[in-house]
DNA sequence: TATTGTTATACTCTATAACTATA
DNA sequence: TATAGTTATAGAGTATAACAATA
């Protein structure tokens, strides 16, 4: 027997999906998905980068990311360019439109973090982030 | 600017997705998805129930659940039947095959919780479950 | 041969709305 | 009219494998 209400993998997945779904709804006017937002956020924070680095930073599968970037390129949010040193590598960067869109979303994204942590003490928030990284790490090895 | 590495919604979704993905891979031989597993687990723990109750217990959207149950019915894992009191209601229950499959999965599911919480003190585990419920609740209102 | 990235296919899940049957 | 559940359609993400180009 196993009670979902106390089963950690369920609680974890449920909370993560719920937040992502809500975000998706709010992003309907901007017409971007959660994954696209991650790409924008990473490019904004970490700067232009290769596909493989972007995949690492966003935890998006490489094949998914490739099509995601194509879509975003079509929407003029990011630019793709081969590097000169290594012809295999592709560098991704924000376009002006992409940068502008990202800056417009950041305040809402920060608001999301506030909502998630409503009723949490600063110490709890720190502990939660830490524990989520540890859980992720525990499954990364496998 | 916003660093994904410290952004709670990202950390939360990433961990939840990672665990679910790993579970999906391990369930390939049994040929069931995470959502199907939730249905099995809820029927096993909470007993036979109506579609709407099942949707609540598993946090699965009603339209998704309806097709999910159809698929599981086709695989002879659950049974569907109209109730006599109210002709609109549908009761879902585990078949023998479904019950047997569920019992076989429970040990692995428990193992998953152990892996997730590796390196956690009992107090931390309790705190994490509690915080995940609170985050979920903070977004439920919206 | 190994690495970087892209493409193809099939499947699951989500979002939305329209729909049937019963109350 | 309201409720319980189903069906339809389109889009997004995932899994897997095969593929091209460069190193």
Short mmCIF file of N, CA and C in Angstrom, two decimals, chain A residues 32-47 49 54 58 72 77-78 93-95 97-99 101-103 105-106, chain B residues 2 4:
data_model
loop_
_atom_site.label_atom_id
_atom_site.label_comp_id
_atom_site.label_asym_id
_atom_site.label_seq_id
_atom_site.Cartn_x
_atom_site.Cartn_y
_atom_site.Cartn_z
N UNK A 32 4.60 32.02 -25.38
CA UNK A 32 5.78 31.18 -25.18
C UNK A 32 5.49 30.10 -24.14
N UNK A 33 6.24 29.02 -24.23
CA UNK A 33 6.06 27.91 -23.31
C UNK A 33 7.09 28.01 -22.18
N UNK A 34 6.95 27.13 -21.21
CA UNK A 34 7.88 27.12 -20.07
C UNK A 34 9.30 26.85 -20.57
N UNK A 35 9.43 25.91 -21.47
CA UNK A 35 10.75 25.55 -21.98
C UNK A 35 11.38 26.73 -22.74
N UNK A 36 10.55 27.40 -23.51
CA UNK A 36 11.07 28.56 -24.24
C UNK A 36 11.51 29.65 -23.27
N UNK A 37 10.75 29.78 -22.20
CA UNK A 37 11.12 30.77 -21.18
C UNK A 37 12.48 30.43 -20.55
N UNK A 38 12.71 29.14 -20.32
CA UNK A 38 13.99 28.72 -19.75
C UNK A 38 15.13 29.11 -20.67
N UNK A 39 14.93 28.91 -21.95
CA UNK A 39 15.97 29.26 -22.92
C UNK A 39 16.24 30.76 -22.87
N UNK A 40 15.18 31.55 -22.86
CA UNK A 40 15.34 33.00 -22.79
C UNK A 40 16.07 33.39 -21.51
N UNK A 41 15.65 32.81 -20.39
CA UNK A 41 16.24 33.17 -19.10
C UNK A 41 17.72 32.81 -19.04
N UNK A 42 18.06 31.65 -19.59
CA UNK A 42 19.46 31.25 -19.56
C UNK A 42 20.31 32.13 -20.46
N UNK A 43 19.79 32.45 -21.63
CA UNK A 43 20.55 33.31 -22.54
C UNK A 43 20.70 34.70 -21.93
N UNK A 44 19.70 35.13 -21.20
CA UNK A 44 19.74 36.44 -20.56
C UNK A 44 20.76 36.47 -19.43
N UNK A 45 20.80 35.39 -18.65
CA UNK A 45 21.67 35.36 -17.48
C UNK A 45 23.09 34.89 -17.82
N UNK A 46 23.19 33.82 -18.58
CA UNK A 46 24.50 33.23 -18.89
C UNK A 46 25.11 33.76 -20.19
N UNK A 47 24.35 34.53 -20.93
CA UNK A 47 24.87 35.06 -22.19
C UNK A 47 24.76 34.05 -23.31
N UNK A 49 25.49 31.20 -25.93
CA UNK A 49 26.16 29.94 -25.63
C UNK A 49 25.86 28.87 -26.68
N UNK A 54 23.53 25.21 -23.50
CA UNK A 54 22.14 25.61 -23.29
C UNK A 54 21.29 24.44 -22.81
N UNK A 58 19.45 24.45 -19.10
CA UNK A 58 17.98 24.43 -19.04
C UNK A 58 17.42 23.04 -18.73
N UNK A 72 11.94 29.16 -32.01
CA UNK A 72 12.23 30.49 -31.48
C UNK A 72 12.97 31.35 -32.49
N UNK A 77 13.24 35.33 -31.88
CA UNK A 77 13.59 35.53 -30.47
C UNK A 77 15.06 35.22 -30.20
N UNK A 78 15.61 34.30 -30.98
CA UNK A 78 17.03 33.95 -30.83
C UNK A 78 17.67 33.84 -32.22
N UNK A 93 22.07 33.09 -29.42
CA UNK A 93 22.00 34.35 -28.68
C UNK A 93 20.63 34.98 -28.80
N UNK A 94 20.34 35.90 -27.89
CA UNK A 94 19.06 36.59 -27.94
C UNK A 94 19.06 37.64 -29.04
N UNK A 95 17.98 37.77 -29.77
CA UNK A 95 17.82 38.90 -30.68
C UNK A 95 17.32 40.07 -29.85
N UNK A 97 14.52 41.52 -30.14
CA UNK A 97 13.13 41.19 -29.78
C UNK A 97 13.10 40.20 -28.62
N UNK A 98 14.00 39.21 -28.67
CA UNK A 98 14.06 38.22 -27.60
C UNK A 98 14.46 38.83 -26.28
N UNK A 99 15.43 39.75 -26.33
CA UNK A 99 15.91 40.40 -25.11
C UNK A 99 14.80 41.25 -24.50
N UNK A 101 11.54 40.88 -24.92
CA UNK A 101 10.50 40.00 -24.38
C UNK A 101 10.92 39.44 -23.02
N UNK A 102 12.17 39.00 -22.94
CA UNK A 102 12.68 38.43 -21.69
C UNK A 102 12.58 39.44 -20.54
N UNK A 103 13.02 40.65 -20.81
CA UNK A 103 12.97 41.67 -19.76
C UNK A 103 11.54 41.93 -19.30
N UNK A 105 9.26 39.68 -19.14
CA UNK A 105 8.75 38.52 -18.40
C UNK A 105 9.38 38.39 -17.01
N UNK A 106 10.62 38.83 -16.87
CA UNK A 106 11.35 38.66 -15.61
C UNK A 106 10.55 39.08 -14.37
N UNK B 2 17.97 36.85 -13.90
CA UNK B 2 17.38 35.77 -13.11
C UNK B 2 18.19 34.50 -13.35
N UNK B 4 18.64 30.77 -13.26
CA UNK B 4 17.84 29.54 -13.17
C UNK B 4 18.31 28.64 -12.03
#
